[in-house]
Short mmCIF file of C-alpha atoms and ligand atoms in Angstrom, two decimals:
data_model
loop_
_atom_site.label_atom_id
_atom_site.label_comp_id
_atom_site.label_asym_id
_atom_site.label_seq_id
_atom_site.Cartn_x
_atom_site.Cartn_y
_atom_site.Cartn_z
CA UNK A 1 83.26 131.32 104.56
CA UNK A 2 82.93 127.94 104.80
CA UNK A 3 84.79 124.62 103.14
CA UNK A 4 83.99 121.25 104.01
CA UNK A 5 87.00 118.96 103.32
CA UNK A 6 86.75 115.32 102.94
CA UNK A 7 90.03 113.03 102.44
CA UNK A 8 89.95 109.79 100.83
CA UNK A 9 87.55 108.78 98.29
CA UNK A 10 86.42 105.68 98.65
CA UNK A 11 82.72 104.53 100.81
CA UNK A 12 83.06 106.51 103.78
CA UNK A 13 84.65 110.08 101.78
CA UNK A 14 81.31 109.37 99.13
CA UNK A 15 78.66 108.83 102.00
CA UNK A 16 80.13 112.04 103.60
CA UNK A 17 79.63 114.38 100.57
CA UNK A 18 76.47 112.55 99.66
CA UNK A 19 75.15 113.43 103.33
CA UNK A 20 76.93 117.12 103.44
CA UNK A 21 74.54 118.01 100.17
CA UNK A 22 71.30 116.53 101.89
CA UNK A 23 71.54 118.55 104.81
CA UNK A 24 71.01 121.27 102.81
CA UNK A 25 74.83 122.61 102.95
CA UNK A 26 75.47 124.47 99.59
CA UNK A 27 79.16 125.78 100.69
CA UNK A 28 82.05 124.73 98.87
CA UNK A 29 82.63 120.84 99.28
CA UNK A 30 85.76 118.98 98.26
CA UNK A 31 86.97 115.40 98.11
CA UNK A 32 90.24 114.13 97.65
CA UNK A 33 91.34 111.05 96.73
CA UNK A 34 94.59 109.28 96.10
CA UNK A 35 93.34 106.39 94.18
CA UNK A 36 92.74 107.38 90.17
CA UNK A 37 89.14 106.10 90.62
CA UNK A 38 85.74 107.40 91.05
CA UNK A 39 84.72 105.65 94.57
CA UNK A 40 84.40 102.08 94.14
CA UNK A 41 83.03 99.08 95.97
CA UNK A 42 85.76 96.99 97.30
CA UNK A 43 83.43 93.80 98.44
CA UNK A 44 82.97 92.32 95.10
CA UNK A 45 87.05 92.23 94.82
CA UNK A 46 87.63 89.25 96.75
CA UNK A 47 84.34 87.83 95.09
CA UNK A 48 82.63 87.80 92.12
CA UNK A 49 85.71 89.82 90.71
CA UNK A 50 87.34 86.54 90.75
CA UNK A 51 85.35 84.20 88.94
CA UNK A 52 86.08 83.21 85.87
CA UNK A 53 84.63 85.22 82.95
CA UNK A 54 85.48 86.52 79.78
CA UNK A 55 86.33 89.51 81.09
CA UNK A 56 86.52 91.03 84.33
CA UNK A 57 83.83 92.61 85.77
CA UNK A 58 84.54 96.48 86.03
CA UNK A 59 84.11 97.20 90.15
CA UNK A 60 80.88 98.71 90.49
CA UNK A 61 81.16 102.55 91.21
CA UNK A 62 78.35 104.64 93.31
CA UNK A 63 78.60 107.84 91.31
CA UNK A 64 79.58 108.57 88.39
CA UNK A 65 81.90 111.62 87.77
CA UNK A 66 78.82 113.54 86.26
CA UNK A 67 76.69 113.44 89.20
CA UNK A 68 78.93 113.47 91.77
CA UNK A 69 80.23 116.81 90.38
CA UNK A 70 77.32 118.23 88.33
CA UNK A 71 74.52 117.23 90.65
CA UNK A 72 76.65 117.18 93.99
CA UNK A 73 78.47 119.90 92.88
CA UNK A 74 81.77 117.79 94.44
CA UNK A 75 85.21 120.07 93.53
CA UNK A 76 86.80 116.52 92.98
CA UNK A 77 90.74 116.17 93.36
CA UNK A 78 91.53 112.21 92.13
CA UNK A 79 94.94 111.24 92.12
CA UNK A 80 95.93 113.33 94.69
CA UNK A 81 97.36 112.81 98.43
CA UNK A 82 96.99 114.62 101.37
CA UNK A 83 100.25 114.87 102.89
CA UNK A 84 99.67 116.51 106.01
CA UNK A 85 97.56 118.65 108.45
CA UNK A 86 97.77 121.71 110.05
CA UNK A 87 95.19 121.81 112.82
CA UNK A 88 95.61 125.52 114.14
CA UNK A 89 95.91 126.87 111.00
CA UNK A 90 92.87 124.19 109.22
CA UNK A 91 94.96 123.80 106.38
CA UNK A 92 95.20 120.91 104.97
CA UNK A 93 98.62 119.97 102.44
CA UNK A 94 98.52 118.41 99.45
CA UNK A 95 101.41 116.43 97.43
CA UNK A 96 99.70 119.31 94.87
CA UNK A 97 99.24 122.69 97.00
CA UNK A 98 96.54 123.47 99.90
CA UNK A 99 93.66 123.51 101.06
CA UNK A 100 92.23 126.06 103.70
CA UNK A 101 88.96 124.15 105.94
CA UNK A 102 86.21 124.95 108.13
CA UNK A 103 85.36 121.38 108.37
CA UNK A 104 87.61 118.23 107.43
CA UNK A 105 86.36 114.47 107.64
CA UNK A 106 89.58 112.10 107.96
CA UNK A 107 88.46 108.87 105.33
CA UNK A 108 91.60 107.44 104.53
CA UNK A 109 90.87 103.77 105.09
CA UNK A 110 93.14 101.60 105.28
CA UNK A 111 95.92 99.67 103.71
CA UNK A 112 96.73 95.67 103.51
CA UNK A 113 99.18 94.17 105.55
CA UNK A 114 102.44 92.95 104.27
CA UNK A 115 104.21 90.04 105.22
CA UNK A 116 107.03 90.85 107.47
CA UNK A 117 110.97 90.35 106.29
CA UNK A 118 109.99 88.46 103.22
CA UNK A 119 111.73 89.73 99.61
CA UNK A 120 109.54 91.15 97.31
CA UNK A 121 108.87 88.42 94.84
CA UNK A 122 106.40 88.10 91.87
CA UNK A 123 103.50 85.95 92.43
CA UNK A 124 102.81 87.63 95.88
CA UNK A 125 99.99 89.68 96.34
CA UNK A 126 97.57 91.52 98.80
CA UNK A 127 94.13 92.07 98.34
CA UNK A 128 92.52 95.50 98.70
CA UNK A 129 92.73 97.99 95.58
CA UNK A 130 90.70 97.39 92.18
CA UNK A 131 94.12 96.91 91.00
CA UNK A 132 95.50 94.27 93.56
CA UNK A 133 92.42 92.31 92.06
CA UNK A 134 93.36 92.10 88.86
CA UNK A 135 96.49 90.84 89.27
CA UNK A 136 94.79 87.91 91.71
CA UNK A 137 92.59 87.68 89.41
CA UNK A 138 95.23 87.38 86.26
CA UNK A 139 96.69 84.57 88.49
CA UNK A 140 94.03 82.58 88.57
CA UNK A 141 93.03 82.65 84.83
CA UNK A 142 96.93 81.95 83.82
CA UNK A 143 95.85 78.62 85.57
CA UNK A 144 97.72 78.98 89.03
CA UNK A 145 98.83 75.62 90.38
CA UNK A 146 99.19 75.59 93.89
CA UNK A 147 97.62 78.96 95.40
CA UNK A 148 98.58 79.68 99.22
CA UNK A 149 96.64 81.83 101.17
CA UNK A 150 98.23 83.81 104.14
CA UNK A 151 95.25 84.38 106.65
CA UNK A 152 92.00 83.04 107.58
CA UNK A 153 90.14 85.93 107.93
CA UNK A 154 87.41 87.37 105.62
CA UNK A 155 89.52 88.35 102.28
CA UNK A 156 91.80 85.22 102.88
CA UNK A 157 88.84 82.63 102.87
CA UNK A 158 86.87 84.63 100.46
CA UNK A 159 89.90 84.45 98.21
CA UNK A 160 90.31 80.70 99.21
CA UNK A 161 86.55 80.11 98.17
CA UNK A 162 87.16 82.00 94.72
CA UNK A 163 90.24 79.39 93.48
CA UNK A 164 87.92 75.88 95.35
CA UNK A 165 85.36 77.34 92.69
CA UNK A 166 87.52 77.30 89.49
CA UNK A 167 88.67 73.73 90.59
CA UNK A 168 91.88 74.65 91.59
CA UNK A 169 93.72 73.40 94.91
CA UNK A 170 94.33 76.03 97.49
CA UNK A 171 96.00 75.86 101.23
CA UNK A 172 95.13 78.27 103.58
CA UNK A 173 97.98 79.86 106.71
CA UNK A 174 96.53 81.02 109.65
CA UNK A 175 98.11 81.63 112.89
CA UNK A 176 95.46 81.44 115.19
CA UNK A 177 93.65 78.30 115.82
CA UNK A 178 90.76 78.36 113.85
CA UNK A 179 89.89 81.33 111.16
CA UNK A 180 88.34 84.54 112.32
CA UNK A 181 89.13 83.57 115.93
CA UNK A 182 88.89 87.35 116.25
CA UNK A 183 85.92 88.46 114.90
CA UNK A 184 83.46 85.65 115.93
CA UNK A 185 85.43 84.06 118.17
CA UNK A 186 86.69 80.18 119.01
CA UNK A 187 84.14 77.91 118.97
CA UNK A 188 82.33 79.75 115.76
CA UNK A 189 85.82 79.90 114.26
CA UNK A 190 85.81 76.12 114.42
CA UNK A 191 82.43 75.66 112.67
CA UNK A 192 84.21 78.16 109.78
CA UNK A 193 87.30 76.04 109.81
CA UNK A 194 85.04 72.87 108.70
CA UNK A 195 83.37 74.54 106.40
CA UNK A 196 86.98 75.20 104.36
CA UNK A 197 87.17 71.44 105.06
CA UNK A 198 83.88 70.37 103.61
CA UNK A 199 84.84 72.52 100.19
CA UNK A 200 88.21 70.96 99.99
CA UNK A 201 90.60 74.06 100.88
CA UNK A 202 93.48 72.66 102.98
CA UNK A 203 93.76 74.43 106.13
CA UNK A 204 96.87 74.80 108.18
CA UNK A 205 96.02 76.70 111.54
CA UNK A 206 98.38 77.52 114.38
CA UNK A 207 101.15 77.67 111.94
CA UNK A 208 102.89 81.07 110.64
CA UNK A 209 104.62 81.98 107.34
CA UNK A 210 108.53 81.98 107.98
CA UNK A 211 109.60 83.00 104.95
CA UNK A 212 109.23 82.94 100.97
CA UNK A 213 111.65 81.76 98.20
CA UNK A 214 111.58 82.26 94.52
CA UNK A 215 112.59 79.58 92.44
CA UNK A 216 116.54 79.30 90.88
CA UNK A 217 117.32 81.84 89.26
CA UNK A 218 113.95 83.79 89.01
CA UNK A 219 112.77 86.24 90.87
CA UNK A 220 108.99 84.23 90.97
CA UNK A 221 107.88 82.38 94.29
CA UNK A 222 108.66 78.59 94.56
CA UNK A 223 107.53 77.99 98.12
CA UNK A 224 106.15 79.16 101.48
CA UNK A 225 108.36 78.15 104.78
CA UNK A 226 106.59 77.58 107.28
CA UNK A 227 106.92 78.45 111.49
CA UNK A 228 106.98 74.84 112.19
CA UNK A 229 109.81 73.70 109.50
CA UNK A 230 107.89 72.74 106.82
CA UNK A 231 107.24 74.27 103.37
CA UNK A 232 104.99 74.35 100.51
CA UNK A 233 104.70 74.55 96.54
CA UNK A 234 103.63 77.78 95.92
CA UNK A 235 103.23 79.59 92.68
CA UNK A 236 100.74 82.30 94.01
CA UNK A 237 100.69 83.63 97.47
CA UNK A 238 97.75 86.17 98.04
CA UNK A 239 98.54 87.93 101.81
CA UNK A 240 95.51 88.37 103.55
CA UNK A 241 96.59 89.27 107.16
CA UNK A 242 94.64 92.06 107.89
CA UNK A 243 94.69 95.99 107.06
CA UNK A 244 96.60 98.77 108.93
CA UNK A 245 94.39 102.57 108.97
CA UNK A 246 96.26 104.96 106.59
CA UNK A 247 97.67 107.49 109.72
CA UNK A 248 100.82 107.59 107.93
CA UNK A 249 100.14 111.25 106.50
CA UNK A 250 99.17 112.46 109.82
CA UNK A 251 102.59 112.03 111.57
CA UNK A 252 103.27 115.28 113.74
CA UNK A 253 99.86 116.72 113.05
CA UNK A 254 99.26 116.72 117.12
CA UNK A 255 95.64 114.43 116.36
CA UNK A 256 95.58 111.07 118.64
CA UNK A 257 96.73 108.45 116.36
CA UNK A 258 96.22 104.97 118.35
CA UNK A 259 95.55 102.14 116.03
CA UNK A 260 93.34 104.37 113.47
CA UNK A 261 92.46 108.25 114.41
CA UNK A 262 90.66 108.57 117.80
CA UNK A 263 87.35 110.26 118.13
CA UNK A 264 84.96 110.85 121.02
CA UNK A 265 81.44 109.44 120.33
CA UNK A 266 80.80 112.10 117.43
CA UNK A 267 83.33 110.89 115.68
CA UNK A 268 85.08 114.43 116.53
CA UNK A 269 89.02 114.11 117.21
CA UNK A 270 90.28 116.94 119.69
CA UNK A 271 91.00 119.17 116.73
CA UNK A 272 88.75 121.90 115.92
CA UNK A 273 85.97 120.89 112.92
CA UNK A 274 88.02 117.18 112.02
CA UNK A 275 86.18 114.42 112.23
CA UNK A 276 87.04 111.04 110.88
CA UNK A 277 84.78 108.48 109.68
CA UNK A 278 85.46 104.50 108.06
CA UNK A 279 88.46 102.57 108.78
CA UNK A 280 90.71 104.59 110.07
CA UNK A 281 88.38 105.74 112.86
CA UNK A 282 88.47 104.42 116.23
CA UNK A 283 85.66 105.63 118.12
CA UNK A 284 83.66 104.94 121.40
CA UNK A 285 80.36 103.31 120.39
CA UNK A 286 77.65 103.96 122.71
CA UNK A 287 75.88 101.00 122.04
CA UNK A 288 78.84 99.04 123.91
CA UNK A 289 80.73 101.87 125.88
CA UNK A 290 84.04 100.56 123.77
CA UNK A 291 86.46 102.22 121.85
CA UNK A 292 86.12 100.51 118.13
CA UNK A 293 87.54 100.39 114.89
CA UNK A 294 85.43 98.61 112.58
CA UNK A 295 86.71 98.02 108.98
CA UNK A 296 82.88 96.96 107.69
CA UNK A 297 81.07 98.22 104.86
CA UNK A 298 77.93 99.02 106.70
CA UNK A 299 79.62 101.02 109.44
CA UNK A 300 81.72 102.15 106.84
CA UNK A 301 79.02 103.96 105.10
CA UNK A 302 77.00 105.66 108.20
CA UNK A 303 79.82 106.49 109.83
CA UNK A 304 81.01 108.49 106.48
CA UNK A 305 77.33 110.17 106.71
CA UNK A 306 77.18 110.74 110.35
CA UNK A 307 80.99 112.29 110.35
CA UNK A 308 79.72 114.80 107.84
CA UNK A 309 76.58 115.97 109.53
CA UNK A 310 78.44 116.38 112.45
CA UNK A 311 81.18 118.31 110.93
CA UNK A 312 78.70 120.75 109.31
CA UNK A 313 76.37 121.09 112.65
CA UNK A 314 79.07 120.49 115.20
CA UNK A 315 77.36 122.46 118.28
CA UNK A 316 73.97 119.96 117.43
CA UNK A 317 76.50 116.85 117.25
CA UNK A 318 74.71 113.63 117.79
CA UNK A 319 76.41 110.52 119.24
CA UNK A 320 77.84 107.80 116.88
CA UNK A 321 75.92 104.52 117.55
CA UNK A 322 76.59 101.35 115.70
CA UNK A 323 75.67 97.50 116.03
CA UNK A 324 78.33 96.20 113.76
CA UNK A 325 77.40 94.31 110.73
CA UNK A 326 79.44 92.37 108.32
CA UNK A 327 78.94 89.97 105.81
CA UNK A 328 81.06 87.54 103.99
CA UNK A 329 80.73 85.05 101.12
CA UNK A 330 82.04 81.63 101.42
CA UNK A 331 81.42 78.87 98.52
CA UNK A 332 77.66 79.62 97.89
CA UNK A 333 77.53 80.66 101.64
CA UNK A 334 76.72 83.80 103.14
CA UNK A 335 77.96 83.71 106.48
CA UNK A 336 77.09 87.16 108.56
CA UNK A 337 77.95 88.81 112.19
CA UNK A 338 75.65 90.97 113.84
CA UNK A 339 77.36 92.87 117.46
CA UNK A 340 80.57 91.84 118.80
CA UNK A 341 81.76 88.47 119.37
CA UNK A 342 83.08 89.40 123.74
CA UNK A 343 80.96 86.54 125.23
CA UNK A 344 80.71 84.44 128.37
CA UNK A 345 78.05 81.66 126.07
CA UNK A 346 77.30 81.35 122.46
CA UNK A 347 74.71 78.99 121.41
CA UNK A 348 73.97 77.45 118.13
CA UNK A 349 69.79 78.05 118.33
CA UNK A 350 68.78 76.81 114.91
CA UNK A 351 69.97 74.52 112.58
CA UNK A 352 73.72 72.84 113.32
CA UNK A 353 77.16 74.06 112.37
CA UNK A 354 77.76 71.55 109.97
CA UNK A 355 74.75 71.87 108.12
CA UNK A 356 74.20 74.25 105.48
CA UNK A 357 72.33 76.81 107.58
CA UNK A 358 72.58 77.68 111.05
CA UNK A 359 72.29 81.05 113.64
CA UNK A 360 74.05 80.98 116.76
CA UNK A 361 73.55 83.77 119.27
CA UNK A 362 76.61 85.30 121.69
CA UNK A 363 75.90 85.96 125.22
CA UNK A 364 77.33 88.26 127.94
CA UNK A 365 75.78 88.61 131.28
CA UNK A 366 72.26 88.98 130.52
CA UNK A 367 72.33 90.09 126.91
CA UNK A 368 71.88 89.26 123.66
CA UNK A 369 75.43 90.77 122.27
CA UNK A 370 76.28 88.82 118.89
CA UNK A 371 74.41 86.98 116.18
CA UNK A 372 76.62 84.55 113.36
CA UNK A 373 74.39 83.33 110.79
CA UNK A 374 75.27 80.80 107.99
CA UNK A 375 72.20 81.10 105.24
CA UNK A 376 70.08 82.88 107.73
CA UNK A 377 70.07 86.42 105.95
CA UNK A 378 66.35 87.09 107.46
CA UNK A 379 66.83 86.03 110.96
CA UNK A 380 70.46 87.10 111.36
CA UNK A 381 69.65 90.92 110.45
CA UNK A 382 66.66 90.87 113.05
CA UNK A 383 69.28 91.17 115.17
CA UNK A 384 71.05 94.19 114.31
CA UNK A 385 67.81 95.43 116.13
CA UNK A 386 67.24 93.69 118.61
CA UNK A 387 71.02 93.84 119.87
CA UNK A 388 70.32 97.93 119.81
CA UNK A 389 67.87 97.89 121.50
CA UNK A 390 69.61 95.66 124.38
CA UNK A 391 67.45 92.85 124.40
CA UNK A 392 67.98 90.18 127.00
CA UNK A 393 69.19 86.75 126.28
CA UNK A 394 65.85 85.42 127.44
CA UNK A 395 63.97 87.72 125.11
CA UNK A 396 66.57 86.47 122.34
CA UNK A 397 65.86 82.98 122.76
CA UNK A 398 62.23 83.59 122.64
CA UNK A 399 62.43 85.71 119.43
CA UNK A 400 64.04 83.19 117.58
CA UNK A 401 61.58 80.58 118.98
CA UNK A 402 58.77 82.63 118.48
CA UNK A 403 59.83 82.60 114.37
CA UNK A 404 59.38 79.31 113.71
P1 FAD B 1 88.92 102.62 102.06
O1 FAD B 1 87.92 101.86 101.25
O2 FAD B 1 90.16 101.94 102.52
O3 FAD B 1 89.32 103.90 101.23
C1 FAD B 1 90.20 104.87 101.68
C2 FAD B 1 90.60 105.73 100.49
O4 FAD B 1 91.42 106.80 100.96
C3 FAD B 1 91.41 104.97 99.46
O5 FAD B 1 90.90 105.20 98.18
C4 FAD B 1 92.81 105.55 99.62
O6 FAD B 1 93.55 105.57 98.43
C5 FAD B 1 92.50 106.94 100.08
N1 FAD B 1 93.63 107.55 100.81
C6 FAD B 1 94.43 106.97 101.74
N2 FAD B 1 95.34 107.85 102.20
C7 FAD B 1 95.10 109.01 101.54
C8 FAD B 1 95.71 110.29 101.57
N3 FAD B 1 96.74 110.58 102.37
N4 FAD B 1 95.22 111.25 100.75
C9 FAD B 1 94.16 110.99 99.93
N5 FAD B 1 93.55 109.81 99.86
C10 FAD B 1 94.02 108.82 100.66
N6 FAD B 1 83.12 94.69 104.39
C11 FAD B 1 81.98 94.02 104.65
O7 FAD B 1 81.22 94.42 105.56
N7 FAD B 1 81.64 92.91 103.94
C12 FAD B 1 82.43 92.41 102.96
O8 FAD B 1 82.09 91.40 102.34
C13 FAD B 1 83.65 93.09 102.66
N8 FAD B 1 84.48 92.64 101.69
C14 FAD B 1 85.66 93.28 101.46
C15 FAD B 1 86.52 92.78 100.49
C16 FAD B 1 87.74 93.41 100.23
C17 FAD B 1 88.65 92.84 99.17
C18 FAD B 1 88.11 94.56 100.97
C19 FAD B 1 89.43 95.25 100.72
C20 FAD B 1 87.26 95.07 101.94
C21 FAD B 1 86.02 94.44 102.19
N9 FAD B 1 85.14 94.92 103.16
C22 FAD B 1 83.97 94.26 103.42
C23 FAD B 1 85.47 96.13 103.95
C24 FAD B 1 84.98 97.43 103.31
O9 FAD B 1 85.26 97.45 101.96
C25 FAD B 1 85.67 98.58 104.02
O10 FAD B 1 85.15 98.64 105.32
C26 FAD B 1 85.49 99.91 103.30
O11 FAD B 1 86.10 99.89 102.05
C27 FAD B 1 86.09 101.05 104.12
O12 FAD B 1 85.90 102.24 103.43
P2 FAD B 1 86.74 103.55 103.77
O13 FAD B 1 86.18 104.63 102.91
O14 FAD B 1 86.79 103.77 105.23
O15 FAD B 1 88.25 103.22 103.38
#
């Protein structure tokens, strides 16, 4: 008979057994997770979840246990790991027992970067578990005093956003020259970097973390060294250098582990009935001919869906095929990507970038490939379309003139 196995239980494990059930599939269906929870949302962690309140906002969760084992009929296994996978066999281990599979969708995410060859000191976090944000969050109401932020990418200045809005100061690390130099690129990047400016965050780019020290005799942080010999006051340091997909348990399985599990366009790896869906996939999108790993929560979610439809109907499997889409929230702001930043032009077509609301459109040979919008949620998301559908640069321009 058949078992449909699904491992990690956060957006892309839910969206699978959500979509398993609606394609009529009344086998047995299991999901296991390593995280105590239900499947939560992590977006509101490095946003709403840190502004001040009474009391902290409990992390909003899709299903609750009732439906997603009543109604689902989900045989759900919280609080446990997978340790390992035997493809020949379609076993999966547990740190608990086994599992035997006809099916298995790999949705382990991923995990938050350290900082390399620092000590392990309190006042240092990362940013990615319901329980990483309340300790940020714990931070901030004790009434941190100088917050540094490692990383200017989207939980670093989301984070840096969150302490400029309870009044407190807050300097900001990044390496690169300008923040999210690799998801939209340089010269958006540089609008981004002003917009820290404008809301008072003191941004350090081209400059690395060389080290941490704890103050005398404590084992708390004091300051942040710098790369280029200088340090700062730091009482909290929140790490937000990126995430690393959880392969880990995979080691000697025989899958293709290369930066997050690969998959051909079906999201199938080479072993028989696995499939792997969410951040820890890297798959070819057909809507750019590029091997991708996307850690979005849009992506995230089809992907999860598309993984399990695929798993249960593999001989009918249907290409993979994604615009990515993110969204991020910056003092007030909602800044959001459509596509993929690769471009030979971008061009800011409404508004400015140091206004309050602007869209700027990315251009490679004669396509539309990438939309940024600051405060242009309507326009922006016309795009997701439009980009899909391959529309030329021309055509973009037009569209855009043609709305107002
Ligand atoms: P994850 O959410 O990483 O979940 C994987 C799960 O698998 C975890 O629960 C983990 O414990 C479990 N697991 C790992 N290994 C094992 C194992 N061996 N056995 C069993 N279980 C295991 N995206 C946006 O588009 N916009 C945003 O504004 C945005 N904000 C974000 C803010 C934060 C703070 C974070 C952390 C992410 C944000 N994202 C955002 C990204 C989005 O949340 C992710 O893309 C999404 O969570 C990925 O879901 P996933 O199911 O693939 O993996």
């Amino acid at each position: 008979t058949s078992r449909l196995v699904v491992v990690g239980a956060s957006l892309a494990g839910l969206r699978a057994v959500e979509a398993a059930r609606r394609t009529g599939y009344d086998g047995p269906l299991t999901l296991v997770g390593a995280e105590p929870h239900l499947p939560y949302d992590r977006p509101p962690l490095s946003k709403e979840f840190l502004a001040p309140a009474p009391q902290p906002p409990e992390p909003p969760t899709h299903r609750a246990e009732h439906s997603l084992r009543a109604e689902l009929d989900v045989d759900l296994r919280l609080g446990t790991a997978a340790t390992g996978v035997d493809t020949a066999a379609r076993v999966l281990h547990l740190d608990d027992g086994r599992l035997p599979y006809t099916g298995l969708i790999i949705a382990t995410g991923a995990t938050a970067r350290q900082l390399p060859n620092t000590p392990e000191l309190a006042g240092v976090h990362t940013l990615r578990t319901v329980e990483d944000a309340h300790r940020v969050r714990a931070e901030l109401d004790a009434g941190a005093r100088n917050v540094v932020v490692v990383g200017a990418g989207f939980i670093g200045s989301e984070v840096a956003a969150a302490v400029r809005k309870r009044g407190l100061p807050v300097t900001v690390v990044e390496m690169a020259p300008v923040p999210l130099v690799r998801a939209i690129g340089e010269q958006m990047g540089s609008a981004c970097a002003r917009l820290h400016e404008r809301h008072g965050t003191d941004l350090r780019c081209g400059v690395g973390v060389a080290g941490l020290e704890a103050g005398e005799g404590t084992d708390r942080v004091e300051r942040v060294r710098l790369t280029d010999g200088s340090t700062l006051d730091a009482d909290v340091v929140v790490v937000g250098t990126g995430a690393a997909p959880a392969t880990g348990w995979l080691a000697g399985s025989g899958l293709e582990i290369d930066d997050g599990v690969v998959c051909d366009e079906t999201l199938a790896t080479g072993a028989p009935g696995v499939y792997a869906a969410g951040d820890v996939a890297r798959w070819t999108n057909p809507a750019f001919g590029e091997r991708m790993r996307l850690e979005h929560w849009t992506t995230t979610a089809e992907q999860g869906a598309a993984a399990a439809r695929n798993a249960l109907r593999p001989v009918e499997a249907q290409p993979f095929e994604t615009v990515p889409y993110f969204w991020s929230d910056w003092y007030e702001h909602r800044l959001q990507f459509i596509g993929v930043p690769t471009a030979e032009e971008v061009r800011v077509v409404t508004g400015d970038t140091d206004s309050e609301s602007f869209l700027a459109l990315y251009r490679q040979g004669d396509r539309v490939v990438g939309a940024l919008g600051l405060n242009e949620r309507k326009l922006v998301m016309k795009f997701r379309r439009l980009i899909a559908t391959r529309t030329s640069w021309r055509d973009g321009l037009d569209y855009v003139e043609g709305t107002r």
